[in-house]
């Protein structure tokens, strides 16, 4: 018997001729819960993954006008932010229900395969780190958990100093805050940064800027949610 | 969660029992600097308990009692660098990790004040209320283990508790009123503080400002009982039949642990569950019964109304015709209307449809006089308040408003009363929303259905039964 990781209801698998002979992989969520996830399909901004009818959303056009240097090539996200996924994320990373990360495993793997296949095998995955204080408090890093789902080499070469919580800052404060990251070693390969949420992109741009200054030719961002 | 404090001065060390006694805490719930915390451990004033134990191959969380394998998981823990268990069941109250113990006070128990005249309440009880109150006082004085108070919806159960609480406070007892919903905790707090003006009162619920739980009289959500051990001389469990107390084994586990050795547990309910009724019939559970509402009028008896097209109407988001004709020719059209539906989705969908029709039929004067509310609604408190203040005319709701809320003058309809969410207790509670004030002691309650269920029949029968016991033949 399987239980939905989120609502704990028993999951009943549909029996079809296909899975009668080839048992389906265990599913983390029941169908009702899956339906509440808002997967980003259809038109999106090619740079930031926001739902957008035009190729580049106005924010991104605006950003590029004022950008002094190149940071991330693009961000690709899987889900739109809605109250349902917000509740899952809150319980996962803030309450610390580690196992909830499994909900995202197959989405994360499949989307990566579909989107970043062009990178071949020489790219490196780098999860956005937590500060040591935050890590002690939560017991695990959600970005690292997501990175573990990917079949690529992962390097934890970024560290982060303890600062105020991003979520407590205003948008403007977040946009011009200082770079909280440090790099343990140089890296001359393309990088995919992994994090749970892309909101303004500031955190990812800080990390990307540091990586590029230290030899990475290209930096991409792969995130679970477009906030 | 807390800002860690240094230990109080030597002269104030006798404050420690008040801070820590009767609790079972995680390290982060103890607001002490590490140095002082270690001192208390060394002095054996605080002792450690294993947080997750294993017996006969079964794991158990020692905070919430959880034994379900699916509600444990493992985590590669950054603190101890091992992979080990944590409890998923009680994680909302702070995660219990296998590598971290729970802490318990091992020093002297605090001396709670013996109040000479604790009650500042000047109201009066009805004869029926007084009878139940006297029985509760007796149970407290005799340190009876448990007593169930079966009081119909609208009998004024809070006031009935006052004599018992007064008695307990005179004897220097510590008291907790536990209730399933945070709304009710918030509503009770000022009422209780007013009735016992010189007693320390604290309200505990997820997100409450008061977290220390150092008061003699605590009002808490049932979940908060998980933080206590051997704490209360009088433990009052409100709505014992309500979700989640009867559905969740961790809550009886916590309640039994939270009570002190020589203590009395009072259960309050308007609709006792079968397990309790059986024990009452077997004379294993003492009880007292309050069959009459405080205003002395009988409970409104629900009327069943068959709607053949019900499922189709609701699916097409249409208002069933028999429902509309009832709404239009209600006996007292000045009453507000409370409409119960089985799902959040339906509540949401029906809003526009009903608002449009009701506006046309002049049941509401503007579309925004009809709203819907459900458990996950962020504006829930505000909407319920607006309805209570009569700023809204119609409120569509899920079972979230089935109990614990009082509106002065409403008619009640259930759309799809045969749905499984409306069990007997829910139906009795919902019917109990009508006729709550002395100014308008009646109200209509209609079950719209497309096939009678056992729950509907039982609910109506049990309401009639209570009226008979209340002397209304
Ligand atoms: Zn964009
Ligand atoms: Zn637990
Ligand atoms: Zn550990």
XYZ file of C-alpha atoms and ligand atoms in Angstrom:
703
model
C 0.000 0.000 0.000
C 1.246 3.453 -0.875
C 0.360 6.713 0.782
C 0.481 10.156 -0.768
C 3.490 11.982 0.677
C 1.460 15.147 1.008
C -2.113 14.253 2.041
C -1.412 10.703 3.329
C -4.346 9.285 1.362
C -3.880 5.808 -0.003
C -2.819 5.876 -3.643
C -4.718 3.532 -5.899
C -2.904 2.741 -9.102
C -4.892 2.434 -12.291
C -4.535 -1.027 -13.666
C -4.017 -0.972 -17.401
C -2.638 -3.603 -19.764
C 0.613 -1.700 -19.783
C 1.299 -1.673 -16.075
C -0.165 -5.093 -15.481
C 3.022 -6.451 -16.973
C 5.269 -3.515 -16.217
C 4.501 -2.251 -12.743
C 4.403 1.527 -12.524
C 7.057 3.316 -10.533
C 5.828 4.240 -7.065
C 4.217 7.653 -7.102
C 4.905 10.169 -4.361
C 1.618 12.057 -4.775
C -2.006 11.027 -5.235
C -3.801 12.277 -8.299
C -5.712 15.028 -6.479
C -2.454 16.470 -5.200
C -0.711 16.184 -8.570
C -3.573 18.157 -10.113
C -2.954 21.010 -7.707
C 0.587 21.530 -8.962
C 0.702 24.256 -11.588
C 3.219 23.047 -14.123
C 4.593 25.728 -16.442
C 3.517 24.699 -19.887
C 2.804 26.843 -22.927
C 4.439 30.172 -23.653
C 7.115 31.433 -21.312
C 9.850 34.063 -21.206
C 12.951 32.528 -22.732
C 15.145 34.194 -20.126
C 13.347 33.813 -16.821
C 10.611 31.188 -17.355
C 7.771 33.475 -16.342
C 4.530 32.806 -18.220
C 4.654 35.264 -21.093
C 3.099 35.611 -24.540
C 6.131 37.465 -25.810
C 9.562 35.891 -26.157
C 11.178 38.054 -23.500
C 9.111 39.458 -20.674
C 9.183 43.175 -19.917
C 11.166 42.687 -16.714
C 13.880 40.846 -18.575
C 14.039 43.444 -21.351
C 14.292 46.142 -18.719
C 16.955 44.194 -16.838
C 19.115 43.651 -19.894
C 18.994 47.341 -20.761
C 20.606 48.211 -17.443
C 22.797 45.173 -16.895
C 26.481 46.031 -16.721
C 27.656 42.484 -17.169
C 26.371 39.106 -18.133
C 25.460 36.775 -15.259
C 23.094 33.895 -15.954
C 22.237 32.880 -19.505
C 18.721 31.897 -18.533
C 16.607 30.432 -15.764
C 14.410 27.410 -16.373
C 11.677 26.570 -13.861
C 9.181 23.724 -13.686
C 6.261 25.039 -11.640
C 4.449 28.306 -11.175
C 4.102 29.518 -7.619
C 0.699 28.784 -6.101
C -0.587 28.254 -2.546
C -0.322 24.491 -2.892
C 3.349 24.351 -3.808
C 4.013 27.127 -1.312
C 2.618 24.895 1.445
C 4.792 21.983 0.323
C 7.923 24.134 0.187
C 7.221 25.632 3.607
C 6.861 22.239 5.202
C 9.825 20.847 3.315
C 12.452 23.476 3.913
C 11.256 25.484 6.916
C 9.610 22.735 8.986
C 12.271 20.335 7.723
C 10.173 17.452 6.400
C 13.108 16.151 4.351
C 11.274 13.332 2.577
C 8.907 15.773 0.818
C 11.750 16.524 -1.581
C 11.009 13.176 -3.220
C 7.823 14.702 -4.640
C 9.970 16.620 -7.107
C 12.445 13.917 -8.127
C 10.932 12.719 -11.384
C 9.855 16.227 -12.455
C 13.349 17.508 -11.816
C 15.073 14.672 -13.646
C 12.788 14.672 -16.667
C 12.783 18.435 -17.140
C 16.547 18.565 -16.860
C 16.866 15.895 -19.501
C 14.490 17.744 -21.834
C 15.979 21.190 -21.294
C 19.682 20.925 -20.643
C 20.564 18.004 -22.929
C 22.627 20.403 -25.088
C 25.160 20.795 -22.251
C 26.404 17.243 -22.683
C 28.396 15.778 -19.819
C 30.984 18.468 -19.175
C 28.747 20.861 -17.247
C 28.868 20.988 -13.457
C 25.885 21.207 -11.135
C 26.238 23.623 -8.241
C 23.488 23.886 -5.628
C 22.958 27.301 -4.057
C 24.389 26.856 -0.554
C 22.885 27.808 2.792
C 24.921 29.596 5.433
C 26.300 27.308 8.136
C 23.883 28.827 10.670
C 20.883 28.184 8.452
C 22.100 24.683 7.662
C 22.414 23.815 11.351
C 18.948 25.139 11.953
C 17.303 23.189 9.132
C 19.508 20.119 9.064
C 19.675 19.992 5.258
C 19.947 22.157 2.154
C 16.942 21.887 -0.161
C 18.936 22.995 -3.217
C 21.481 20.253 -2.604
C 18.656 17.742 -2.343
C 17.382 18.840 -5.758
C 20.884 18.680 -7.239
C 21.212 15.095 -6.052
C 18.377 14.102 -8.368
C 20.426 15.017 -11.438
C 22.729 12.519 -13.186
C 25.629 14.965 -13.408
C 28.725 15.817 -11.459
C 27.887 18.080 -8.526
C 30.396 20.368 -6.842
C 29.722 22.259 -3.664
C 32.288 24.986 -4.214
C 30.201 27.928 -3.066
C 29.820 29.043 0.533
C 27.471 31.647 1.854
C 27.757 34.088 4.724
C 24.915 34.506 7.149
C 22.671 37.409 6.276
C 19.139 38.537 6.845
C 16.481 36.272 5.428
C 15.767 37.143 1.795
C 12.051 36.772 2.394
C 12.132 39.524 5.007
C 13.547 42.085 2.590
C 11.699 44.286 0.154
C 12.192 43.789 -3.551
C 14.428 46.837 -3.837
C 16.579 45.726 -0.915
C 16.936 42.311 -2.445
C 17.950 43.723 -5.808
C 20.897 45.731 -4.529
C 22.098 43.596 -1.643
C 25.766 42.616 -1.420
C 27.061 39.356 -2.824
C 26.838 36.817 0.034
C 28.796 34.081 -1.757
C 32.410 32.962 -1.706
C 34.186 30.444 -3.906
C 36.378 27.660 -2.602
C 38.110 26.807 -5.900
C 38.228 28.002 -9.497
C 36.217 26.283 -12.188
C 36.591 26.510 -15.972
C 33.442 24.663 -16.975
C 29.861 25.612 -17.751
C 27.669 25.505 -14.654
C 24.036 24.834 -13.886
C 23.039 26.490 -10.627
C 20.240 24.697 -8.794
C 17.800 26.261 -6.334
C 14.213 25.782 -5.250
C 12.740 29.169 -6.170
C 13.534 31.912 -8.672
C 11.867 35.110 -7.518
C 13.824 38.179 -8.583
C 16.856 36.144 -9.604
C 19.177 38.225 -7.417
C 20.561 35.285 -5.446
C 21.289 33.320 -8.598
C 22.849 36.352 -10.314
C 25.165 36.925 -7.368
C 26.355 33.342 -7.508
C 26.677 33.438 -11.314
C 28.623 36.655 -11.295
C 31.149 35.182 -8.871
C 31.462 32.011 -10.931
C 32.033 33.930 -14.151
C 34.654 36.132 -12.514
C 36.453 32.930 -11.611
C 36.521 31.243 -14.955
C 33.102 29.705 -15.726
C 32.301 30.404 -19.373
C 28.531 30.080 -19.002
C 26.145 29.836 -16.077
C 22.560 28.568 -16.292
C 19.917 28.382 -13.569
C 17.568 25.471 -13.049
C 14.903 26.017 -10.425
C 11.827 24.191 -9.236
C 9.532 27.180 -9.024
C 9.170 30.471 -10.835
C 7.994 32.761 -8.021
C 11.696 30.769 18.277
C 12.894 32.377 21.516
C 15.674 34.789 22.309
C 17.906 32.923 24.668
C 18.123 34.484 28.105
C 20.631 34.174 30.930
C 19.433 32.409 34.076
C 17.577 34.611 36.518
C 19.465 35.914 39.588
C 19.940 33.494 42.482
C 17.060 35.051 44.378
C 14.798 34.286 41.439
C 15.788 30.679 40.895
C 12.456 29.629 42.337
C 10.971 30.924 39.091
C 12.416 27.984 37.205
C 9.735 25.477 38.206
C 7.104 27.832 36.777
C 9.057 28.073 33.540
C 9.787 24.422 32.967
C 7.664 22.209 35.166
C 5.039 20.127 33.411
C 6.648 20.404 30.001
C 8.359 18.181 27.509
C 10.553 20.331 25.324
C 13.008 20.428 22.460
C 16.255 22.280 23.094
C 15.151 25.144 20.901
C 12.000 25.565 22.959
C 14.091 26.248 26.050
C 15.040 29.912 26.056
C 18.348 29.624 27.886
C 21.926 30.335 26.875
C 23.932 27.185 26.414
C 26.105 27.690 29.488
C 23.109 28.001 31.799
C 21.313 25.191 30.077
C 24.291 22.918 30.774
C 24.241 23.971 34.426
C 20.635 22.855 34.774
C 21.453 19.550 33.112
C 24.419 18.998 35.403
C 22.323 19.790 38.463
C 19.799 17.242 37.150
C 17.128 19.919 37.265
C 16.534 19.185 33.612
C 16.765 15.605 32.412
C 16.924 14.104 28.941
C 14.535 11.628 27.407
C 15.057 9.723 24.213
C 12.920 11.364 21.529
C 12.319 8.364 19.281
C 12.312 4.904 20.823
C 12.170 1.421 19.371
C 10.282 -1.467 20.952
C 9.572 -4.787 19.293
C 10.713 -3.375 15.960
C 8.213 -0.509 16.231
C 9.427 3.067 16.455
C 7.575 5.614 18.504
C 7.896 9.384 18.725
C 7.937 10.224 22.416
C 6.475 13.635 21.875
C 3.362 12.734 19.868
C 3.122 8.972 20.272
C 3.243 8.383 16.515
C 3.948 4.765 15.559
C 2.955 4.806 11.909
C 5.913 3.842 9.724
C 4.752 6.170 6.936
C 4.946 9.094 9.347
C 8.616 8.566 10.030
C 11.325 9.330 7.504
C 15.101 9.554 7.529
C 17.258 12.600 7.040
C 21.013 12.908 6.424
C 21.430 15.158 9.435
C 23.864 18.038 9.190
C 24.131 18.300 12.974
C 25.258 14.779 13.837
C 26.435 13.811 10.331
C 24.389 10.620 10.455
C 21.323 9.495 8.593
C 18.549 8.901 11.098
C 14.809 9.132 11.780
C 12.638 12.158 12.364
C 8.922 12.299 13.143
C 6.717 13.679 10.386
C 3.577 13.561 12.464
C 4.296 16.393 14.886
C 6.679 18.324 12.663
C 4.527 21.465 12.709
C 5.479 21.927 16.360
C 9.211 21.768 15.627
C 10.971 18.715 14.226
C 11.776 15.818 16.543
C 15.104 14.308 15.425
C 16.345 10.953 16.628
C 19.712 12.516 17.542
C 18.200 15.135 19.860
C 16.600 14.326 23.212
C 13.490 15.814 24.740
C 13.939 17.688 28.022
C 11.858 17.449 31.144
C 11.952 19.363 34.440
C 13.168 17.253 37.332
C 13.150 19.885 40.080
C 10.395 20.727 42.540
C 6.852 21.286 41.289
C 5.753 24.897 41.477
C 3.327 26.130 44.087
C 0.412 27.600 42.198
C -1.545 30.316 43.955
C -4.511 29.276 46.075
C -6.955 32.009 45.166
C -9.435 32.952 47.886
C -12.046 34.359 45.541
C -10.895 33.810 41.981
C -14.149 34.470 40.153
C -14.958 37.917 38.871
C -17.917 36.674 36.881
C -21.264 38.134 37.899
C -23.573 36.241 35.554
C -26.129 33.679 36.571
C -26.586 30.087 35.519
C -29.907 28.548 34.563
C -31.196 25.653 36.658
C -29.940 23.118 34.105
C -26.554 24.792 33.806
C -26.207 24.918 37.592
C -26.932 21.200 37.877
C -24.143 20.323 35.460
C -21.805 22.851 37.078
C -22.417 21.318 40.519
C -21.620 17.879 39.143
C -18.351 19.175 37.720
C -17.417 20.803 41.043
C -18.038 17.488 42.759
C -15.808 15.637 40.299
C -13.018 18.146 40.841
C -13.253 18.032 44.623
C -13.329 14.238 44.686
C -10.477 14.090 42.161
C -12.590 11.845 39.944
C -10.540 10.709 36.959
C -13.031 11.704 34.276
C -16.447 13.202 33.684
C -18.234 13.850 30.418
C -20.531 16.832 30.126
C -23.061 16.307 27.344
C -24.517 19.726 26.655
C -26.645 20.515 23.602
C -25.499 23.190 21.139
C -26.292 26.574 22.629
C -26.553 25.488 26.253
C -23.825 27.927 27.331
C -21.138 25.453 28.234
C -18.378 27.992 28.860
C -20.295 29.610 31.720
C -21.069 26.161 33.111
C -17.330 25.633 33.586
C -16.880 28.680 35.797
C -17.876 27.146 39.159
C -15.560 24.168 38.551
C -12.651 26.390 37.538
C -13.319 28.596 40.581
C -13.164 25.585 42.861
C -9.949 24.329 41.282
C -8.292 27.737 41.634
C -9.227 27.896 45.316
C -7.251 24.703 45.787
C -4.234 26.013 43.903
C -4.739 23.717 40.939
C -3.357 24.268 37.474
C -5.923 24.228 34.699
C -5.958 23.760 30.948
C -8.869 24.166 28.565
C -7.997 22.419 25.302
C -10.122 22.955 22.216
C -9.608 21.818 18.616
C -9.539 25.193 16.887
C -7.363 28.249 17.259
C -10.397 30.481 16.516
C -12.060 29.178 19.650
C -8.897 29.665 21.737
C -8.751 33.284 20.622
C -12.437 33.779 21.376
C -12.235 32.138 24.797
C -9.172 33.953 26.059
C -10.764 37.353 26.821
C -13.910 35.725 28.222
C -11.923 33.559 30.618
C -9.597 36.383 31.632
C -12.605 38.561 32.377
C -14.214 35.860 34.479
C -10.979 35.299 36.452
C -9.458 38.752 36.457
C -6.663 38.097 38.979
C -5.537 34.764 37.597
C -2.734 34.438 35.053
C -4.236 33.265 31.761
C -2.361 32.396 28.569
C -3.545 31.335 25.133
C -1.463 28.820 23.169
C -1.950 27.989 19.509
C 0.224 27.812 16.421
C 1.404 31.390 15.935
C 0.221 32.780 19.282
C 2.292 35.529 20.924
C 2.284 33.803 24.278
C 4.558 30.795 24.011
C 6.026 30.327 27.432
C 3.057 28.612 29.049
C 3.806 29.825 32.548
C 0.232 30.739 33.517
C -1.930 28.911 36.029
C -4.798 28.822 33.558
C -3.964 27.816 29.999
C -6.265 27.875 26.993
C -4.761 25.893 24.148
C -5.450 24.061 20.956
C -5.428 20.323 21.535
C -2.180 20.089 19.534
C -0.391 22.223 22.096
C -0.906 19.468 24.678
C 2.045 17.740 22.992
C 4.365 20.127 24.822
C 3.162 19.090 28.290
C 3.782 16.268 30.702
C 2.346 15.795 34.156
C 1.144 19.389 34.140
C -2.557 19.918 34.766
C -4.708 19.141 37.791
C -7.810 19.972 35.806
C -7.788 19.264 32.095
C -10.894 20.276 30.196
C -11.173 18.836 26.708
C -13.688 20.799 24.697
C -15.487 19.202 21.709
C -14.120 15.769 22.524
C -16.006 14.410 19.507
C -14.532 16.896 17.063
C -11.869 16.399 14.539
C -9.061 15.921 15.260
C -9.398 14.541 18.786
C -11.364 11.422 17.904
C -9.561 10.903 14.601
C -6.000 11.301 15.786
C -4.494 8.868 18.321
C -1.722 11.295 19.213
C -4.149 13.629 20.939
C -5.528 11.212 23.544
C -1.874 10.168 23.988
C -0.886 13.764 24.681
C -3.910 14.524 26.872
C -3.210 11.568 29.123
C 0.403 12.582 29.461
C -0.409 16.261 30.054
C -2.604 15.560 33.089
C -1.059 15.330 36.554
C -1.185 12.132 38.585
C -4.091 13.206 40.808
C -6.165 15.053 38.249
C -9.594 15.370 36.754
C -10.316 15.279 33.037
C -13.568 16.914 31.901
C -14.879 16.188 28.426
C -17.342 18.580 26.813
C -19.481 17.626 23.854
C -22.821 18.301 22.210
C -22.609 15.147 20.116
C -20.746 12.334 21.853
C -19.195 9.717 19.613
C -20.184 6.103 19.815
C -17.165 5.065 21.913
C -18.233 7.512 24.613
C -21.940 6.675 24.390
C -21.118 3.011 24.813
C -19.014 3.726 27.872
C -21.789 5.925 29.265
C -24.349 3.145 28.773
C -22.034 0.641 30.426
C -21.737 3.093 33.334
C -17.983 3.183 32.823
C -17.912 6.884 32.043
C -19.669 9.211 34.493
C -21.603 11.957 32.751
C -23.880 14.907 33.244
C -26.447 15.983 30.699
C -27.693 19.448 29.767
C -30.627 18.969 27.392
C -31.887 22.562 27.290
C -30.471 25.641 25.629
C -29.711 28.572 27.881
C -32.769 30.464 26.556
C -35.066 27.568 27.390
C -36.328 26.868 23.863
C -36.058 23.495 22.108
C -33.497 22.693 19.419
C -34.704 23.366 15.861
C -35.504 20.092 14.130
C -34.062 19.761 10.626
C -36.386 19.148 7.688
C -35.317 16.890 4.836
C -35.959 18.116 1.319
C -35.520 15.712 -1.579
C -34.056 17.177 -4.786
C -33.921 14.677 -7.631
C -31.722 16.857 -9.810
C -29.302 17.742 -6.975
C -26.105 16.152 -8.317
C -26.754 17.431 -11.830
C -27.589 20.948 -10.599
C -24.455 21.163 -8.495
C -22.321 19.798 -11.280
C -23.671 22.464 -13.618
C -23.276 25.043 -10.850
C -26.976 25.775 -10.779
C -29.130 26.475 -7.762
C -31.607 23.622 -7.193
C -35.209 24.861 -7.675
C -36.566 23.541 -4.322
C -33.691 25.334 -2.586
C -34.520 28.618 -4.276
C -38.203 28.401 -3.525
C -37.388 27.679 0.125
C -35.052 30.662 0.298
C -37.776 32.913 -1.112
C -40.552 31.854 1.239
C -38.734 31.423 4.531
C -40.822 32.174 7.625
C -38.577 35.016 8.672
C -36.794 36.638 5.769
C -34.796 38.986 8.013
C -32.593 36.124 9.190
C -29.175 35.687 7.662
C -28.577 32.582 5.634
C -25.823 30.059 6.274
C -25.349 27.555 3.438
C -23.218 24.463 4.052
C -21.678 22.628 1.094
C -19.421 19.538 1.112
C -16.349 20.878 -0.714
C -14.248 24.031 -1.003
C -14.595 23.851 -4.761
C -18.368 23.886 -4.661
C -18.382 26.775 -2.190
C -16.209 28.744 -4.574
C -18.224 27.853 -7.659
C -21.631 28.595 -6.157
C -20.716 32.084 -5.023
C -21.225 33.794 -8.379
C -24.343 31.804 -9.298
C -26.109 32.382 -6.010
C -25.039 36.007 -5.765
C -26.561 36.698 -9.183
C -29.865 34.981 -8.426
C -30.155 36.318 -4.886
C -29.544 39.850 -6.116
C -32.276 39.481 -8.712
C -34.649 38.055 -6.118
C -33.709 40.917 -3.758
C -32.516 38.553 -1.057
C -29.267 40.511 -1.009
C -28.857 44.197 -1.820
C -25.465 43.835 -3.479
C -23.405 40.967 -4.797
C -20.737 41.397 -2.143
C -23.262 40.637 0.595
C -22.744 36.965 -0.246
C -19.328 35.405 0.317
C -17.865 31.961 0.811
C -15.404 30.721 3.403
C -13.351 27.566 3.986
C -10.547 26.224 6.158
C -7.655 27.450 4.013
C -9.181 30.865 3.432
C -6.717 33.541 4.573
C -9.586 35.971 5.206
C -11.587 33.429 7.155
C -11.565 35.302 10.452
C -12.579 38.547 8.822
C -15.411 37.018 6.794
C -16.812 35.218 9.825
C -16.660 38.492 11.746
C -18.437 40.345 8.959
C -21.166 37.732 8.987
C -21.419 37.947 12.768
C -21.721 41.750 12.535
C -24.442 41.226 9.898
C -22.408 43.048 7.259
C -22.956 39.962 5.121
C -26.376 38.470 4.409
C -25.405 35.075 3.091
C -22.344 32.936 3.792
C -21.523 29.754 1.903
C -19.270 27.541 3.982
C -17.676 24.126 4.260
C -17.965 22.174 7.518
C -15.426 24.605 8.993
C -18.301 26.589 10.548
C -20.162 23.537 11.831
C -19.186 24.258 15.427
C -17.607 26.728 17.798
C -19.189 29.790 16.165
C -22.339 31.572 17.219
C -24.486 33.749 14.983
C -27.509 35.390 16.533
C -30.175 34.819 13.914
C -29.691 32.484 10.976
C -31.492 29.966 8.822
C -29.377 27.015 7.790
C -29.359 25.016 4.559
C -27.149 22.092 3.620
C -26.718 21.436 -0.078
C -26.021 17.746 -0.599
C -26.607 16.737 3.011
C -26.093 13.115 1.972
C -22.401 13.718 1.247
C -20.015 11.680 3.409
C -18.490 14.737 5.093
C -21.834 15.298 6.816
C -21.820 12.555 9.430
C -24.320 12.466 12.260
C -22.256 14.674 14.589
C -21.652 17.239 11.845
C -25.360 17.401 10.983
C -26.381 17.862 14.623
C -23.764 20.571 15.052
C -24.829 22.339 11.870
C -28.484 22.266 12.941
C -27.295 23.718 16.241
C -26.200 26.943 14.507
C -29.880 28.052 14.273
C -31.881 29.694 17.053
C -28.949 30.668 19.241
C -30.157 33.949 20.728
C -32.912 34.660 23.208
C -34.255 37.285 20.771
C -34.668 34.749 17.976
C -34.608 31.326 19.592
C -35.758 29.409 16.508
C -34.590 29.053 12.946
C -35.104 26.829 9.931
C -32.701 24.003 9.154
C -33.133 22.237 5.809
C -31.184 19.218 4.553
C -31.303 19.257 0.730
C -30.414 15.759 -0.471
C -31.001 13.243 -3.233
C -31.384 10.223 -0.995
C -31.682 9.988 2.798
C -28.616 8.734 4.593
C -28.351 6.965 7.914
C -26.494 10.004 9.242
C -29.422 12.327 8.379
C -31.989 10.039 9.987
C -29.854 9.519 13.093
C -29.127 13.230 13.435
C -32.817 14.175 13.353
C -33.688 11.372 15.731
C -31.031 12.369 18.208
C -32.113 16.040 18.118
C -35.714 14.958 18.814
C -34.436 12.730 21.601
C -32.604 15.605 23.224
C -35.716 17.778 23.031
C -37.701 15.041 24.760
C -35.074 14.771 27.481
C -35.254 18.546 27.757
C -38.934 18.294 28.587
C -40.324 19.346 25.199
C -42.660 16.515 24.336
Zn 11.385 37.046 -18.225
Zn 6.106 13.049 16.748
Zn 21.191 14.153 13.743
